[in-house]
Amino acid sequence: MPELPEVETIRRDLLPHVVGRAITGVRIAPNAGRVINGVDPDDFAALLIGRRIDGIARRGKYLLFRLSGKGAAAYLAVHLRMTGSLLLRQPADPPDRYLRAVISLDDGTELRYADLRKLGRLWVVDSPEQAVAALGPEPLDAAFTAAALRQALAHRRAPIKAVLMDQRALAGIGNIYADEALFAARVHPRRLANTLTPAEVKRLHGAIRRVLSDAIDNRGSSFRDYVDGAGREGTHQLRVKVFRRTGQPCYVCGAEIARIKVGGRSTHFCPRCQPAILT
Ligand SMILES: [Zn+2]
């Protein structure tokens, strides 16, 4: 599933090509009504056609296309979920597999939405809050301090891994970067969030920001379906320290990376670098 670094990479890829462009056409594939939340495809198209894309913001794993024209501002919100991708193509480019929606722009460019499992969503809202109000702090914002992380973890008697992945606690982190951040911070994934010491919270805060920034620098992680705005894979999957490295030696201490389930999700960690402290 695309997480913050992957969605941010797509945002940066699309930005120079779509900002300032007007939307001239919208096509929804047959049987793809789910990806536009069951809205009538003609109604969905009417909300977009004639508007101009003024910018793209990202909040957590959501992309928000800011639209002008036709009266009040609106936003096209996109969430890729498991297997969604947003691709910048020309009409003559070969068809993409699992194509669900095509947004045509006034220079001929197509913004294509492909999604094997059709779990992703595209919808039009009046304000970003309608899409992202429930999200926790943005981990790469200057306002996200160690104190803000401590606040997000306080009173949470749940495994730290599960809390890091809870979008209401912190926006944008999924399975890959939760495992990587906890390894970098030397915190066991099953530790209860509200029992982390101030020193551990501080380490985790730095680790989260470093891990996410490094992954953006490497254009995201392509373990399975993720591709960037041009359909290319990222390279951060080659740099991960624990994620899906079960049985391989820890780069720090040589112990075998272990896999356990936390909150129903496969979790990878180093039993020596991230000792369990029973609480
Ligand atoms: Zn280790």
PDB file of C-alpha atoms and ligand atoms in Angstrom:
ATOM      1  CA  MET A   1       0.000   0.000   0.000  1.00  0.00           C
ATOM      2  CA  PRO A   2       1.363   3.430  -0.863  1.00  0.00           C
ATOM      3  CA  GLU A   3       2.297   5.324   2.314  1.00  0.00           C
ATOM      4  CA  LEU A   4       3.361   8.927   2.825  1.00  0.00           C
ATOM      5  CA  PRO A   5       6.644   8.733   0.827  1.00  0.00           C
ATOM      6  CA  GLU A   6       4.986   7.056  -2.152  1.00  0.00           C
ATOM      7  CA  VAL A   7       2.058   9.480  -2.228  1.00  0.00           C
ATOM      8  CA  GLU A   8       4.439  12.429  -1.858  1.00  0.00           C
ATOM      9  CA  THR A   9       6.551  11.113  -4.764  1.00  0.00           C
ATOM     10  CA  ILE A  10       3.452  10.922  -6.965  1.00  0.00           C
ATOM     11  CA  ARG A  11       2.458  14.447  -5.909  1.00  0.00           C
ATOM     12  CA  ARG A  12       5.860  15.823  -6.890  1.00  0.00           C
ATOM     13  CA  ASP A  13       5.786  13.916 -10.201  1.00  0.00           C
ATOM     14  CA  LEU A  14       2.374  15.241 -11.172  1.00  0.00           C
ATOM     15  CA  LEU A  15       2.735  18.811  -9.920  1.00  0.00           C
ATOM     16  CA  PRO A  16       4.699  20.427 -12.778  1.00  0.00           C
ATOM     17  CA  HIS A  17       2.533  18.738 -15.424  1.00  0.00           C
ATOM     18  CA  VAL A  18      -0.975  19.331 -14.144  1.00  0.00           C
ATOM     19  CA  VAL A  19      -0.942  22.662 -12.316  1.00  0.00           C
ATOM     20  CA  GLY A  20      -2.529  25.376 -14.451  1.00  0.00           C
ATOM     21  CA  ARG A  21      -4.200  22.820 -16.713  1.00  0.00           C
ATOM     22  CA  ALA A  22      -7.946  22.714 -17.259  1.00  0.00           C
ATOM     23  CA  ILE A  23      -9.915  19.477 -17.117  1.00  0.00           C
ATOM     24  CA  THR A  24     -11.558  18.804 -20.473  1.00  0.00           C
ATOM     25  CA  GLY A  25     -12.852  15.251 -20.069  1.00  0.00           C
ATOM     26  CA  VAL A  26     -13.498  12.513 -17.530  1.00  0.00           C
ATOM     27  CA  ARG A  27     -14.085   8.863 -18.373  1.00  0.00           C
ATOM     28  CA  ILE A  28     -14.970   6.204 -15.826  1.00  0.00           C
ATOM     29  CA  ALA A  29     -14.500   2.572 -16.852  1.00  0.00           C
ATOM     30  CA  PRO A  30     -17.551   0.307 -16.828  1.00  0.00           C
ATOM     31  CA  ASN A  31     -17.903  -1.456 -13.460  1.00  0.00           C
ATOM     32  CA  ALA A  32     -15.604   1.086 -11.785  1.00  0.00           C
ATOM     33  CA  GLY A  33     -18.377   3.043 -10.053  1.00  0.00           C
ATOM     34  CA  ARG A  34     -16.909   1.950  -6.731  1.00  0.00           C
ATOM     35  CA  VAL A  35     -13.797   4.089  -7.168  1.00  0.00           C
ATOM     36  CA  ILE A  36     -15.955   7.218  -7.413  1.00  0.00           C
ATOM     37  CA  ASN A  37     -17.945   6.183  -4.351  1.00  0.00           C
ATOM     38  CA  GLY A  38     -20.978   5.133  -6.379  1.00  0.00           C
ATOM     39  CA  VAL A  39     -21.526   8.663  -7.729  1.00  0.00           C
ATOM     40  CA  ASP A  40     -23.102   8.688 -11.185  1.00  0.00           C
ATOM     41  CA  PRO A  41     -20.182   8.887 -13.667  1.00  0.00           C
ATOM     42  CA  ASP A  42     -21.861  11.747 -15.577  1.00  0.00           C
ATOM     43  CA  ASP A  43     -22.360  13.709 -12.362  1.00  0.00           C
ATOM     44  CA  PHE A  44     -18.759  13.051 -11.361  1.00  0.00           C
ATOM     45  CA  ALA A  45     -17.524  14.268 -14.753  1.00  0.00           C
ATOM     46  CA  ALA A  46     -19.705  17.382 -14.529  1.00  0.00           C
ATOM     47  CA  LEU A  47     -18.093  18.311 -11.200  1.00  0.00           C
ATOM     48  CA  LEU A  48     -14.648  18.322 -12.834  1.00  0.00           C
ATOM     49  CA  ILE A  49     -14.953  19.331 -16.472  1.00  0.00           C
ATOM     50  CA  GLY A  50     -14.261  23.038 -16.997  1.00  0.00           C
ATOM     51  CA  ARG A  51     -12.296  23.405 -13.792  1.00  0.00           C
ATOM     52  CA  ARG A  52      -8.588  24.195 -13.569  1.00  0.00           C
ATOM     53  CA  ILE A  53      -6.080  22.446 -11.306  1.00  0.00           C
ATOM     54  CA  ASP A  54      -4.422  25.137  -9.159  1.00  0.00           C
ATOM     55  CA  GLY A  55      -2.287  22.907  -6.972  1.00  0.00           C
ATOM     56  CA  ILE A  56      -1.872  19.514  -5.345  1.00  0.00           C
ATOM     57  CA  ALA A  57      -1.537  19.131  -1.603  1.00  0.00           C
ATOM     58  CA  ARG A  58      -0.887  15.944   0.317  1.00  0.00           C
ATOM     59  CA  ARG A  59      -2.257  15.110   3.737  1.00  0.00           C
ATOM     60  CA  GLY A  60      -1.246  11.711   5.114  1.00  0.00           C
ATOM     61  CA  LYS A  61      -1.878   9.267   2.285  1.00  0.00           C
ATOM     62  CA  TYR A  62      -4.426  11.566   0.581  1.00  0.00           C
ATOM     63  CA  LEU A  63      -3.837  13.760  -2.438  1.00  0.00           C
ATOM     64  CA  LEU A  64      -5.941  16.911  -2.714  1.00  0.00           C
ATOM     65  CA  PHE A  65      -6.162  18.565  -6.135  1.00  0.00           C
ATOM     66  CA  ARG A  66      -7.252  22.176  -5.640  1.00  0.00           C
ATOM     67  CA  LEU A  67      -9.693  23.188  -8.377  1.00  0.00           C
ATOM     68  CA  SER A  68     -10.895  26.605  -9.499  1.00  0.00           C
ATOM     69  CA  GLY A  69     -13.515  27.746 -11.980  1.00  0.00           C
ATOM     70  CA  LYS A  70     -17.257  27.141 -11.992  1.00  0.00           C
ATOM     71  CA  GLY A  71     -17.857  29.175  -8.852  1.00  0.00           C
ATOM     72  CA  ALA A  72     -16.601  28.067  -5.449  1.00  0.00           C
ATOM     73  CA  ALA A  73     -13.322  26.233  -5.071  1.00  0.00           C
ATOM     74  CA  ALA A  74     -13.440  22.467  -4.899  1.00  0.00           C
ATOM     75  CA  TYR A  75     -11.006  19.657  -4.303  1.00  0.00           C
ATOM     76  CA  LEU A  76     -10.527  16.330  -5.987  1.00  0.00           C
ATOM     77  CA  ALA A  77      -9.472  13.991  -3.190  1.00  0.00           C
ATOM     78  CA  VAL A  78      -7.656  10.778  -4.106  1.00  0.00           C
ATOM     79  CA  HIS A  79      -6.773   7.872  -1.842  1.00  0.00           C
ATOM     80  CA  LEU A  80      -4.891   5.022  -3.495  1.00  0.00           C
ATOM     81  CA  ARG A  81      -5.537   2.408  -0.777  1.00  0.00           C
ATOM     82  CA  MET A  82      -3.945  -0.949  -1.659  1.00  0.00           C
ATOM     83  CA  THR A  83      -3.294  -0.997  -5.388  1.00  0.00           C
ATOM     84  CA  GLY A  84      -4.247   2.415  -6.805  1.00  0.00           C
ATOM     85  CA  SER A  85      -1.884   4.411  -8.997  1.00  0.00           C
ATOM     86  CA  LEU A  86      -2.060   7.794 -10.695  1.00  0.00           C
ATOM     87  CA  LEU A  87      -0.249   7.936 -13.995  1.00  0.00           C
ATOM     88  CA  LEU A  88       0.576  10.817 -16.270  1.00  0.00           C
ATOM     89  CA  ARG A  89       0.152   9.642 -19.873  1.00  0.00           C
ATOM     90  CA  GLN A  90      -0.374  10.852 -23.413  1.00  0.00           C
ATOM     91  CA  PRO A  91      -3.422   9.584 -25.315  1.00  0.00           C
ATOM     92  CA  ALA A  92      -1.173   7.600 -27.680  1.00  0.00           C
ATOM     93  CA  ASP A  93       0.535   5.771 -24.783  1.00  0.00           C
ATOM     94  CA  PRO A  94      -0.382   2.085 -24.467  1.00  0.00           C
ATOM     95  CA  PRO A  95      -3.416   1.354 -22.308  1.00  0.00           C
ATOM     96  CA  ASP A  96      -2.655   0.787 -18.636  1.00  0.00           C
ATOM     97  CA  ARG A  97      -3.829  -2.381 -16.924  1.00  0.00           C
ATOM     98  CA  TYR A  98      -6.727  -2.049 -14.484  1.00  0.00           C
ATOM     99  CA  LEU A  99      -7.560   1.420 -15.776  1.00  0.00           C
ATOM    100  CA  ARG A 100     -10.576   2.777 -13.858  1.00  0.00           C
ATOM    101  CA  ALA A 101     -10.688   6.502 -14.648  1.00  0.00           C
ATOM    102  CA  VAL A 102      -9.127   8.945 -17.081  1.00  0.00           C
ATOM    103  CA  ILE A 103      -9.034  12.700 -16.537  1.00  0.00           C
ATOM    104  CA  SER A 104      -8.100  14.549 -19.750  1.00  0.00           C
ATOM    105  CA  LEU A 105      -6.323  17.907 -19.534  1.00  0.00           C
ATOM    106  CA  ASP A 106      -6.340  20.780 -21.998  1.00  0.00           C
ATOM    107  CA  ASP A 107      -2.806  20.075 -23.294  1.00  0.00           C
ATOM    108  CA  GLY A 108      -3.822  16.523 -24.235  1.00  0.00           C
ATOM    109  CA  THR A 109      -2.209  14.918 -21.185  1.00  0.00           C
ATOM    110  CA  GLU A 110      -4.193  12.193 -19.449  1.00  0.00           C
ATOM    111  CA  LEU A 111      -4.207  11.627 -15.727  1.00  0.00           C
ATOM    112  CA  ARG A 112      -5.018   7.924 -15.494  1.00  0.00           C
ATOM    113  CA  TYR A 113      -6.215   6.152 -12.388  1.00  0.00           C
ATOM    114  CA  ALA A 114      -5.467   2.424 -12.372  1.00  0.00           C
ATOM    115  CA  ASP A 115      -6.397   0.102  -9.531  1.00  0.00           C
ATOM    116  CA  LEU A 116      -6.306  -3.702  -9.556  1.00  0.00           C
ATOM    117  CA  ARG A 117      -8.543  -4.152  -6.524  1.00  0.00           C
ATOM    118  CA  LYS A 118     -10.706  -1.030  -6.910  1.00  0.00           C
ATOM    119  CA  LEU A 119     -10.331  -0.148  -3.225  1.00  0.00           C
ATOM    120  CA  GLY A 120      -9.003   3.356  -3.894  1.00  0.00           C
ATOM    121  CA  ARG A 121     -11.299   6.361  -4.077  1.00  0.00           C
ATOM    122  CA  LEU A 122     -11.676   9.588  -6.069  1.00  0.00           C
ATOM    123  CA  TRP A 123     -14.207  12.114  -4.859  1.00  0.00           C
ATOM    124  CA  VAL A 124     -14.928  15.823  -5.078  1.00  0.00           C
ATOM    125  CA  VAL A 125     -15.309  17.871  -1.895  1.00  0.00           C
ATOM    126  CA  ASP A 126     -15.885  21.543  -1.096  1.00  0.00           C
ATOM    127  CA  SER A 127     -13.078  21.709   1.461  1.00  0.00           C
ATOM    128  CA  PRO A 128     -10.110  19.492   2.383  1.00  0.00           C
ATOM    129  CA  GLU A 129     -11.573  18.959   5.858  1.00  0.00           C
ATOM    130  CA  GLN A 130     -14.360  16.880   4.342  1.00  0.00           C
ATOM    131  CA  ALA A 131     -11.743  14.337   3.308  1.00  0.00           C
ATOM    132  CA  VAL A 132      -9.027  14.570   5.949  1.00  0.00           C
ATOM    133  CA  ALA A 133     -10.504  16.053   9.142  1.00  0.00           C
ATOM    134  CA  ALA A 134      -9.942  12.894  11.169  1.00  0.00           C
ATOM    135  CA  LEU A 135      -6.218  12.662  10.425  1.00  0.00           C
ATOM    136  CA  GLY A 136      -3.565  13.092  13.107  1.00  0.00           C
ATOM    137  CA  PRO A 137      -0.485  15.317  12.753  1.00  0.00           C
ATOM    138  CA  GLU A 138       1.596  15.382   9.592  1.00  0.00           C
ATOM    139  CA  PRO A 139       4.936  13.789  10.560  1.00  0.00           C
ATOM    140  CA  LEU A 140       7.154  15.934   8.312  1.00  0.00           C
ATOM    141  CA  ASP A 141       5.578  19.251   9.312  1.00  0.00           C
ATOM    142  CA  ALA A 142       7.677  21.594  11.451  1.00  0.00           C
ATOM    143  CA  ALA A 143       4.806  21.560  13.952  1.00  0.00           C
ATOM    144  CA  PHE A 144       5.305  17.839  14.523  1.00  0.00           C
ATOM    145  CA  THR A 145       7.679  17.922  17.471  1.00  0.00           C
ATOM    146  CA  ALA A 146       8.683  15.195  19.917  1.00  0.00           C
ATOM    147  CA  ALA A 147       6.134  16.747  22.277  1.00  0.00           C
ATOM    148  CA  ALA A 148       3.438  16.338  19.621  1.00  0.00           C
ATOM    149  CA  LEU A 149       4.367  12.667  19.257  1.00  0.00           C
ATOM    150  CA  ARG A 150       4.298  12.210  23.028  1.00  0.00           C
ATOM    151  CA  GLN A 151       0.798  13.681  23.014  1.00  0.00           C
ATOM    152  CA  ALA A 152      -0.292  11.317  20.234  1.00  0.00           C
ATOM    153  CA  LEU A 153       0.968   8.322  22.227  1.00  0.00           C
ATOM    154  CA  ALA A 154      -0.243   9.317  25.670  1.00  0.00           C
ATOM    155  CA  HIS A 155      -3.244   7.357  26.949  1.00  0.00           C
ATOM    156  CA  ARG A 156      -2.845   4.832  24.138  1.00  0.00           C
ATOM    157  CA  ARG A 157      -2.623   1.420  25.788  1.00  0.00           C
ATOM    158  CA  ALA A 158      -2.012  -0.349  22.492  1.00  0.00           C
ATOM    159  CA  PRO A 159       1.132  -1.670  20.804  1.00  0.00           C
ATOM    160  CA  ILE A 160       3.237   1.216  19.506  1.00  0.00           C
ATOM    161  CA  LYS A 161       3.246  -0.339  16.022  1.00  0.00           C
ATOM    162  CA  ALA A 162      -0.570  -0.257  15.896  1.00  0.00           C
ATOM    163  CA  VAL A 163      -0.697   3.347  17.134  1.00  0.00           C
ATOM    164  CA  LEU A 164       1.870   4.510  14.556  1.00  0.00           C
ATOM    165  CA  MET A 165      -0.347   3.029  11.830  1.00  0.00           C
ATOM    166  CA  ASP A 166      -3.514   4.607  13.246  1.00  0.00           C
ATOM    167  CA  GLN A 167      -4.136   7.524  10.875  1.00  0.00           C
ATOM    168  CA  ARG A 168      -5.996   9.435  13.612  1.00  0.00           C
ATOM    169  CA  ALA A 169      -2.856   9.344  15.796  1.00  0.00           C
ATOM    170  CA  LEU A 170      -0.364  10.139  13.034  1.00  0.00           C
ATOM    171  CA  ALA A 171      -1.004  10.603   9.309  1.00  0.00           C
ATOM    172  CA  GLY A 172       0.704   8.745   6.493  1.00  0.00           C
ATOM    173  CA  ILE A 173       2.473   5.802   8.126  1.00  0.00           C
ATOM    174  CA  GLY A 174       1.662   2.209   7.160  1.00  0.00           C
ATOM    175  CA  ASN A 175       3.261  -1.173   7.623  1.00  0.00           C
ATOM    176  CA  ILE A 176       6.604  -0.519   5.922  1.00  0.00           C
ATOM    177  CA  TYR A 177       7.566   2.726   7.638  1.00  0.00           C
ATOM    178  CA  ALA A 178       6.174   1.744  11.048  1.00  0.00           C
ATOM    179  CA  ASP A 179       8.550  -1.248  11.075  1.00  0.00           C
ATOM    180  CA  GLU A 180      11.461   0.824   9.780  1.00  0.00           C
ATOM    181  CA  ALA A 181      10.928   3.700  12.226  1.00  0.00           C
ATOM    182  CA  LEU A 182      10.645   1.362  15.229  1.00  0.00           C
ATOM    183  CA  PHE A 183      13.863  -0.389  14.226  1.00  0.00           C
ATOM    184  CA  ALA A 184      15.672   2.937  13.805  1.00  0.00           C
ATOM    185  CA  ALA A 185      14.411   3.996  17.242  1.00  0.00           C
ATOM    186  CA  ARG A 186      15.265   0.592  18.808  1.00  0.00           C
ATOM    187  CA  VAL A 187      11.733   0.190  20.144  1.00  0.00           C
ATOM    188  CA  HIS A 188       9.985  -3.204  20.218  1.00  0.00           C
ATOM    189  CA  PRO A 189       6.794  -3.070  18.110  1.00  0.00           C
ATOM    190  CA  ARG A 190       4.663  -4.588  20.889  1.00  0.00           C
ATOM    191  CA  ARG A 191       5.609  -2.027  23.518  1.00  0.00           C
ATOM    192  CA  LEU A 192       2.504  -0.234  24.737  1.00  0.00           C
ATOM    193  CA  ALA A 193       2.502   3.286  23.322  1.00  0.00           C
ATOM    194  CA  ASN A 194       1.861   5.007  26.636  1.00  0.00           C
ATOM    195  CA  THR A 195       4.841   3.266  28.290  1.00  0.00           C
ATOM    196  CA  LEU A 196       7.566   4.684  26.054  1.00  0.00           C
ATOM    197  CA  THR A 197      10.075   6.759  27.998  1.00  0.00           C
ATOM    198  CA  PRO A 198      10.688  10.397  26.986  1.00  0.00           C
ATOM    199  CA  ALA A 199      14.051   9.317  25.549  1.00  0.00           C
ATOM    200  CA  GLU A 200      12.374   6.625  23.452  1.00  0.00           C
ATOM    201  CA  VAL A 201       9.714   9.033  22.190  1.00  0.00           C
ATOM    202  CA  LYS A 202      12.444  11.462  21.194  1.00  0.00           C
ATOM    203  CA  ARG A 203      14.337   8.727  19.322  1.00  0.00           C
ATOM    204  CA  LEU A 204      11.147   7.568  17.644  1.00  0.00           C
ATOM    205  CA  HIS A 205      10.254  11.110  16.605  1.00  0.00           C
ATOM    206  CA  GLY A 206      13.629  11.553  14.898  1.00  0.00           C
ATOM    207  CA  ALA A 207      13.419   8.060  13.377  1.00  0.00           C
ATOM    208  CA  ILE A 208       9.968   8.645  11.863  1.00  0.00           C
ATOM    209  CA  ARG A 209      11.065  11.855  10.175  1.00  0.00           C
ATOM    210  CA  ARG A 210      14.371  10.425   8.946  1.00  0.00           C
ATOM    211  CA  VAL A 211      12.848   7.213   7.610  1.00  0.00           C
ATOM    212  CA  LEU A 212      10.084   9.047   5.738  1.00  0.00           C
ATOM    213  CA  SER A 213      12.480  11.667   4.301  1.00  0.00           C
ATOM    214  CA  ASP A 214      14.953   9.018   3.152  1.00  0.00           C
ATOM    215  CA  ALA A 215      12.139   7.080   1.482  1.00  0.00           C
ATOM    216  CA  ILE A 216      10.986  10.219  -0.356  1.00  0.00           C
ATOM    217  CA  ASP A 217      14.590  10.783  -1.495  1.00  0.00           C
ATOM    218  CA  ASN A 218      14.516   7.219  -2.866  1.00  0.00           C
ATOM    219  CA  ARG A 219      11.145   7.803  -4.586  1.00  0.00           C
ATOM    220  CA  GLY A 220       9.260   5.379  -2.337  1.00  0.00           C
ATOM    221  CA  SER A 221       9.259   1.603  -1.885  1.00  0.00           C
ATOM    222  CA  SER A 222       7.988  -0.779  -4.583  1.00  0.00           C
ATOM    223  CA  PHE A 223       7.444  -4.119  -2.880  1.00  0.00           C
ATOM    224  CA  ARG A 224       4.410  -4.993  -4.924  1.00  0.00           C
ATOM    225  CA  ASP A 225       2.171  -2.626  -6.860  1.00  0.00           C
ATOM    226  CA  TYR A 226       3.468   0.861  -6.153  1.00  0.00           C
ATOM    227  CA  VAL A 227       4.660   2.915  -9.122  1.00  0.00           C
ATOM    228  CA  ASP A 228       5.296   6.650  -9.341  1.00  0.00           C
ATOM    229  CA  GLY A 229       3.509   9.190 -11.554  1.00  0.00           C
ATOM    230  CA  ALA A 230       5.375   7.915 -14.616  1.00  0.00           C
ATOM    231  CA  GLY A 231       4.779   4.215 -13.889  1.00  0.00           C
ATOM    232  CA  ARG A 232       8.308   3.590 -12.570  1.00  0.00           C
ATOM    233  CA  GLU A 233       9.207   1.717  -9.397  1.00  0.00           C
ATOM    234  CA  GLY A 234      10.803   3.417  -6.399  1.00  0.00           C
ATOM    235  CA  THR A 235      14.126   2.249  -4.958  1.00  0.00           C
ATOM    236  CA  HIS A 236      13.641   2.434  -1.205  1.00  0.00           C
ATOM    237  CA  GLN A 237      12.715  -1.281  -1.055  1.00  0.00           C
ATOM    238  CA  LEU A 238      16.450  -1.881  -1.614  1.00  0.00           C
ATOM    239  CA  ARG A 239      17.335   0.188   1.462  1.00  0.00           C
ATOM    240  CA  VAL A 240      14.933  -1.086   4.111  1.00  0.00           C
ATOM    241  CA  LYS A 241      16.541  -2.406   7.298  1.00  0.00           C
ATOM    242  CA  VAL A 242      13.866  -4.831   8.573  1.00  0.00           C
ATOM    243  CA  PHE A 243      10.706  -4.809   6.426  1.00  0.00           C
ATOM    244  CA  ARG A 244      10.319  -8.257   4.773  1.00  0.00           C
ATOM    245  CA  ARG A 245      13.882  -9.193   5.788  1.00  0.00           C
ATOM    246  CA  THR A 246      12.689 -12.096   7.961  1.00  0.00           C
ATOM    247  CA  GLY A 247      15.557 -14.507   8.729  1.00  0.00           C
ATOM    248  CA  GLN A 248      18.227 -12.221   7.285  1.00  0.00           C
ATOM    249  CA  PRO A 249      20.970 -10.717   9.483  1.00  0.00           C
ATOM    250  CA  CYS A 250      20.377  -7.350  11.152  1.00  0.00           C
ATOM    251  CA  TYR A 251      22.666  -4.749   9.551  1.00  0.00           C
ATOM    252  CA  VAL A 252      23.505  -3.410  13.010  1.00  0.00           C
ATOM    253  CA  CYS A 253      24.071  -6.517  15.185  1.00  0.00           C
ATOM    254  CA  GLY A 254      23.852  -9.583  12.929  1.00  0.00           C
ATOM    255  CA  ALA A 255      20.879 -11.187  14.733  1.00  0.00           C
ATOM    256  CA  GLU A 256      18.156 -12.689  12.543  1.00  0.00           C
ATOM    257  CA  ILE A 257      15.293 -10.342  11.710  1.00  0.00           C
ATOM    258  CA  ALA A 258      12.110 -11.797  13.196  1.00  0.00           C
ATOM    259  CA  ARG A 259       8.506 -11.613  12.056  1.00  0.00           C
ATOM    260  CA  ILE A 260       5.513 -11.462  14.377  1.00  0.00           C
ATOM    261  CA  LYS A 261       1.916 -10.282  14.090  1.00  0.00           C
ATOM    262  CA  VAL A 262       0.968  -6.990  15.711  1.00  0.00           C
ATOM    263  CA  GLY A 263      -2.588  -5.765  15.336  1.00  0.00           C
ATOM    264  CA  GLY A 264      -3.095  -8.412  12.664  1.00  0.00           C
ATOM    265  CA  ARG A 265      -0.227  -7.078  10.542  1.00  0.00           C
ATOM    266  CA  SER A 266       3.076  -8.772   9.714  1.00  0.00           C
ATOM    267  CA  THR A 267       5.741  -6.996  11.715  1.00  0.00           C
ATOM    268  CA  HIS A 268       9.493  -7.216  11.199  1.00  0.00           C
ATOM    269  CA  PHE A 269      12.054  -6.314  13.853  1.00  0.00           C
ATOM    270  CA  CYS A 270      15.442  -7.179  15.323  1.00  0.00           C
ATOM    271  CA  PRO A 271      15.017  -9.056  18.619  1.00  0.00           C
ATOM    272  CA  ARG A 272      18.422  -7.847  19.819  1.00  0.00           C
ATOM    273  CA  CYS A 273      18.297  -4.172  18.785  1.00  0.00           C
ATOM    274  CA  GLN A 274      14.625  -3.866  19.806  1.00  0.00           C
ATOM    275  CA  PRO A 275      14.366  -5.813  23.085  1.00  0.00           C
ATOM    276  CA  ALA A 276      10.935  -6.528  24.498  1.00  0.00           C
ATOM    277  CA  ILE A 277      10.308  -4.882  27.831  1.00  0.00           C
ATOM    278  CA  LEU A 278       7.298  -6.458  29.482  1.00  0.00           C
ATOM    279  CA  THR A 279       4.940  -3.859  30.815  1.00  0.00           C
TER     280      THR A 279
HETATM  281 ZN    ZN B   1      20.001  -5.897  15.445  1.00  0.00          ZN
END
